[in-house]
Coordinates of C-alpha atoms in Angstrom, one line a residue:
Chain A
E162 CA 93.2 96.1 105.6
I163 CA 96.4 97.1 107.3
E164 CA 96.9 100.9 107.3
L165 CA 100.4 102.4 107.1
T166 CA 100.9 105.9 108.6
Q167 CA 103.8 108.0 107.5
S168 CA 104.4 111.1 109.5
P169 CA 105.1 113.9 109.0
A170 CA 103.9 114.4 105.5
T171 CA 106.9 116.7 104.8
L172 CA 110.4 116.9 106.2
S173 CA 112.9 119.7 105.5
F174 CA 116.6 119.1 105.6
S175 CA 119.8 120.4 104.2
P176 CA 122.3 118.3 102.1
G177 CA 124.7 116.6 104.5
D178 CA 122.0 116.1 107.2
R179 CA 120.9 112.8 108.6
A180 CA 117.2 112.1 107.9
T181 CA 114.9 109.7 109.7
L182 CA 111.5 108.8 108.2
S183 CA 108.8 106.9 110.1
C184 CA 106.2 104.4 109.1
R185 CA 103.7 102.9 111.5
A186 CA 101.4 99.9 110.8
S187 CA 97.9 99.5 112.2
Q188 CA 98.8 96.0 113.3
S189 CA 101.9 93.8 113.4
I190 CA 103.4 93.0 110.0
S191 CA 106.6 91.3 111.3
T192 CA 109.3 92.7 108.9
Y193 CA 107.2 92.6 105.8
L194 CA 107.8 96.2 104.9
A195 CA 109.5 97.9 101.9
W196 CA 110.5 101.5 101.2
Y197 CA 110.4 103.2 97.9
Q198 CA 111.7 106.5 96.5
Q199 CA 109.8 108.5 93.9
K200 CA 111.1 111.5 92.1
P201 CA 108.8 113.8 90.0
G202 CA 107.7 112.3 86.7
Q203 CA 109.3 108.9 87.6
A204 CA 108.1 105.6 88.7
P205 CA 108.9 104.5 92.3
R206 CA 112.2 102.8 93.0
L207 CA 112.6 100.0 95.5
L208 CA 115.1 100.9 98.2
I209 CA 114.6 98.5 101.1
S210 CA 112.7 95.2 101.4
D211 CA 111.8 93.1 104.4
A212 CA 112.4 96.2 106.6
S213 CA 116.2 96.2 106.4
N214 CA 117.5 94.7 103.1
R215 CA 118.9 97.2 100.7
A216 CA 117.9 96.6 97.1
T217 CA 120.4 96.2 94.3
A218 CA 122.5 99.3 93.6
V219 CA 121.0 101.3 96.5
P220 CA 123.7 103.3 98.2
A221 CA 124.8 102.3 101.7
R222 CA 123.6 105.7 103.1
F223 CA 120.1 104.2 103.0
S224 CA 119.2 101.9 105.8
G225 CA 116.0 100.5 107.2
S226 CA 115.0 99.1 110.6
G227 CA 112.1 98.0 112.7
S228 CA 109.6 95.2 113.1
G229 CA 106.1 94.7 114.3
T230 CA 104.4 98.1 113.8
D231 CA 107.2 100.7 113.8
F232 CA 109.6 101.1 111.0
T233 CA 112.3 103.6 110.1
L234 CA 114.1 104.6 107.0
T235 CA 117.4 106.5 107.7
I236 CA 119.5 108.4 105.2
S237 CA 122.8 108.9 106.9
T238 CA 124.1 111.9 104.8
L239 CA 121.6 113.5 102.5
E240 CA 122.8 114.0 98.9
P241 CA 121.0 116.5 96.6
E242 CA 119.4 113.6 94.6
D243 CA 117.8 112.2 97.8
F244 CA 115.2 114.9 97.9
A245 CA 112.1 113.1 96.8
V246 CA 108.9 111.4 98.1
Y247 CA 109.3 108.2 100.1
Y248 CA 106.7 105.5 100.5
C249 CA 106.5 102.5 102.8
Q250 CA 104.6 99.4 101.7
Q251 CA 103.5 96.2 103.5
R252 CA 102.8 92.8 102.1
T253 CA 100.6 90.4 104.1
N254 CA 98.8 87.7 102.3
W255 CA 98.5 89.7 99.2
S256 CA 96.6 92.5 100.8
I257 CA 99.1 95.1 99.9
T258 CA 99.0 98.7 101.1
F259 CA 101.2 101.8 100.9
G260 CA 101.7 104.6 103.3
Q261 CA 100.6 108.1 102.1
G262 CA 104.3 109.2 101.6
T263 CA 106.7 111.6 103.2
R264 CA 108.2 114.4 101.1
L265 CA 111.8 115.2 101.8
E266 CA 112.4 118.8 100.8
I267 CA 115.5 121.0 100.9
K268 CA 115.5 123.4 103.7
Chain B
E1157 CA 117.8 95.9 78.5
V1158 CA 115.3 95.2 81.3
Q1159 CA 112.1 97.1 80.4
L1160 CA 108.4 97.3 81.2
L1161 CA 106.4 99.4 78.7
E1162 CA 102.7 100.1 79.4
S1163 CA 100.2 101.1 76.8
G1164 CA 96.4 101.4 76.4
G1165 CA 95.6 104.4 78.6
G1166 CA 93.4 107.2 77.6
L1167 CA 90.1 109.0 78.2
V1168 CA 87.0 106.9 78.8
Q1169 CA 83.5 107.7 80.1
P1170 CA 82.2 106.5 83.5
G1171 CA 80.9 102.9 83.0
G1172 CA 83.2 102.3 80.1
S1173 CA 86.0 99.8 79.6
L1174 CA 89.7 99.9 78.8
R1175 CA 92.4 97.3 78.4
L1176 CA 95.9 98.1 79.5
S1177 CA 99.0 96.2 78.2
C1178 CA 102.5 95.9 79.5
A1179 CA 105.2 94.6 77.2
V1180 CA 108.2 93.1 79.0
S1181 CA 111.8 92.6 77.8
G1182 CA 115.2 91.7 79.4
F1183 CA 114.2 89.0 81.8
T1184 CA 112.4 85.6 81.9
F1185 CA 108.9 86.9 82.1
S1186 CA 107.2 83.6 83.0
N1187 CA 109.4 83.3 86.2
F1188 CA 108.0 86.3 87.8
I1189 CA 104.8 87.4 89.6
M1190 CA 103.6 90.6 87.9
S1191 CA 101.4 93.3 89.2
W1192 CA 99.6 96.6 88.5
V1193 CA 99.9 99.6 90.8
R1194 CA 98.2 102.9 90.3
Q1195 CA 98.7 106.4 91.4
V1196 CA 96.4 109.4 91.2
P1197 CA 98.7 112.2 89.8
G1198 CA 100.2 114.0 92.8
K1199 CA 98.9 111.5 95.3
G1200 CA 99.9 108.2 96.8
L1201 CA 100.2 104.6 95.5
E1202 CA 97.5 102.0 95.4
W1203 CA 98.1 98.3 94.6
V1204 CA 95.6 97.0 92.1
S1205 CA 96.3 93.4 91.2
A1206 CA 98.9 90.6 90.9
I1207 CA 99.2 87.4 88.9
S1208 CA 101.6 84.5 89.4
G1209 CA 104.0 83.3 86.7
S1210 CA 101.7 80.5 85.6
A1211 CA 98.6 82.6 86.1
G1212 CA 97.4 80.0 88.6
R1213 CA 97.2 82.6 91.4
I1214 CA 95.5 86.0 91.0
Y1215 CA 94.9 88.7 93.6
Y1216 CA 92.9 91.9 93.5
G1217 CA 92.6 95.0 95.7
D1218 CA 89.2 95.6 97.2
S1219 CA 88.5 98.7 95.2
V1220 CA 88.7 96.9 91.8
K1221 CA 87.5 93.4 92.7
G1222 CA 84.7 92.3 90.3
R1223 CA 85.5 95.0 87.8
F1224 CA 89.1 94.5 86.8
T1225 CA 90.7 91.3 85.4
I1226 CA 94.4 90.7 85.2
S1227 CA 95.9 88.3 82.7
R1228 CA 99.2 87.5 81.1
D1229 CA 100.6 85.9 77.9
N1230 CA 104.0 84.4 78.7
F1231 CA 104.7 83.6 75.0
R1232 CA 104.2 87.3 74.1
K1233 CA 105.8 88.4 77.4
S1234 CA 102.9 90.7 78.1
L1235 CA 100.7 91.6 81.1
Y1236 CA 97.2 92.9 80.7
L1237 CA 94.5 94.6 82.8
Q1238 CA 91.0 94.6 81.6
M1239 CA 89.1 97.4 83.3
N1240 CA 85.3 97.4 83.2
G1241 CA 82.7 99.5 84.9
L1242 CA 85.2 102.4 85.2
R1243 CA 84.6 105.1 87.7
V1244 CA 85.9 108.6 88.1
E1245 CA 87.9 107.5 91.0
D1246 CA 89.8 105.0 88.8
T1247 CA 91.5 107.9 87.2
A1248 CA 95.2 107.4 87.7
I1249 CA 98.6 106.5 86.3
Y1250 CA 98.7 102.7 86.0
Y1251 CA 102.1 101.1 86.5
C1252 CA 103.1 97.6 85.5
A1253 CA 105.5 96.3 88.1
R1254 CA 107.6 93.1 88.6
V1255 CA 107.3 91.4 91.9
S1256 CA 110.6 90.5 93.6
G1257 CA 110.8 86.7 93.9
K1258 CA 107.9 85.3 95.8
E1259 CA 107.5 88.4 97.9
G1260 CA 105.0 91.2 97.5
Y1261 CA 107.6 93.9 96.8
F1262 CA 108.0 95.7 93.4
D1263 CA 111.6 95.7 92.2
L1264 CA 111.0 96.9 88.6
W1265 CA 108.5 99.4 87.3
G1266 CA 107.3 100.7 84.0
R1267 CA 106.8 104.4 83.3
G1268 CA 103.1 104.2 83.6
T1269 CA 100.1 104.9 81.4
L1270 CA 97.4 107.5 82.3
V1271 CA 93.8 106.5 82.5
T1272 CA 91.3 109.3 82.8
V1273 CA 87.6 108.5 83.5
S1274 CA 85.5 111.5 82.8
S1275 CA 82.3 112.5 81.1

C-alpha cells in the first residue's frame, strides 16, 4: 500500500498570504494524485486531479504541481473561505489511499 | 439537481450487520464508477470500495475485504454497501462518492451517514 505523508499537520497563515502544502508518496505514483478541501461538517471537495488539473469551478488561485513522489498544492492568495483541511489522494490500480491531511488555520 | 443521498447508518453491536444505501439523482448513474469512502469523525479519509457502472469490476480496501459487499441497482439509481462482521474500528461517517470518469478520483460526494459500532 502506498503511503502519503502530508506535513506539517497544521499551517498558520493570514488572508492574502501564499500557502504551499506538501504531499509525499512512499513510492512513485507518476501524476496520479488529487487534492481535496474539507470544511467542518461538510464532505470533501475535489480541487485538483492528476496532480495539476483544476476541477470544475475551482478558483484559479488553487494550483497543483509535482510528479513521482513529491507534490505541492499552492493557494496563491488566501481568501477567508480557504481555511480548511486539505487532503491528498493517490490512485494506483484501485489501491487508493489518502494523506492524513493538513489543516490550514488563520494566524 | 445533482445529488447523492446516503441512508442506513446507525448504532450496531460488534459482529453485527448494516446495509447502507445511496440514492442518486441528476446524472446518468449507470455511466459512472461509484465508491464508498469513510471518515472517523475528526480524523482522515479512508477509501472503502468501488464498483464499475455495469458492476463487472469491484474493488475493496484491505481493511474491509471479506466483510463488506458493494453493489448497485442502475434501474433504481442506487448504490449499496452491505457491512457484516462489524468492528469498533468501522465506526465512521460513510460517504457515497462518484468517481470522475475512469479515474480513481472522487468528484461528487454525498453528505454521509454515521455508522457507530459499539456494545
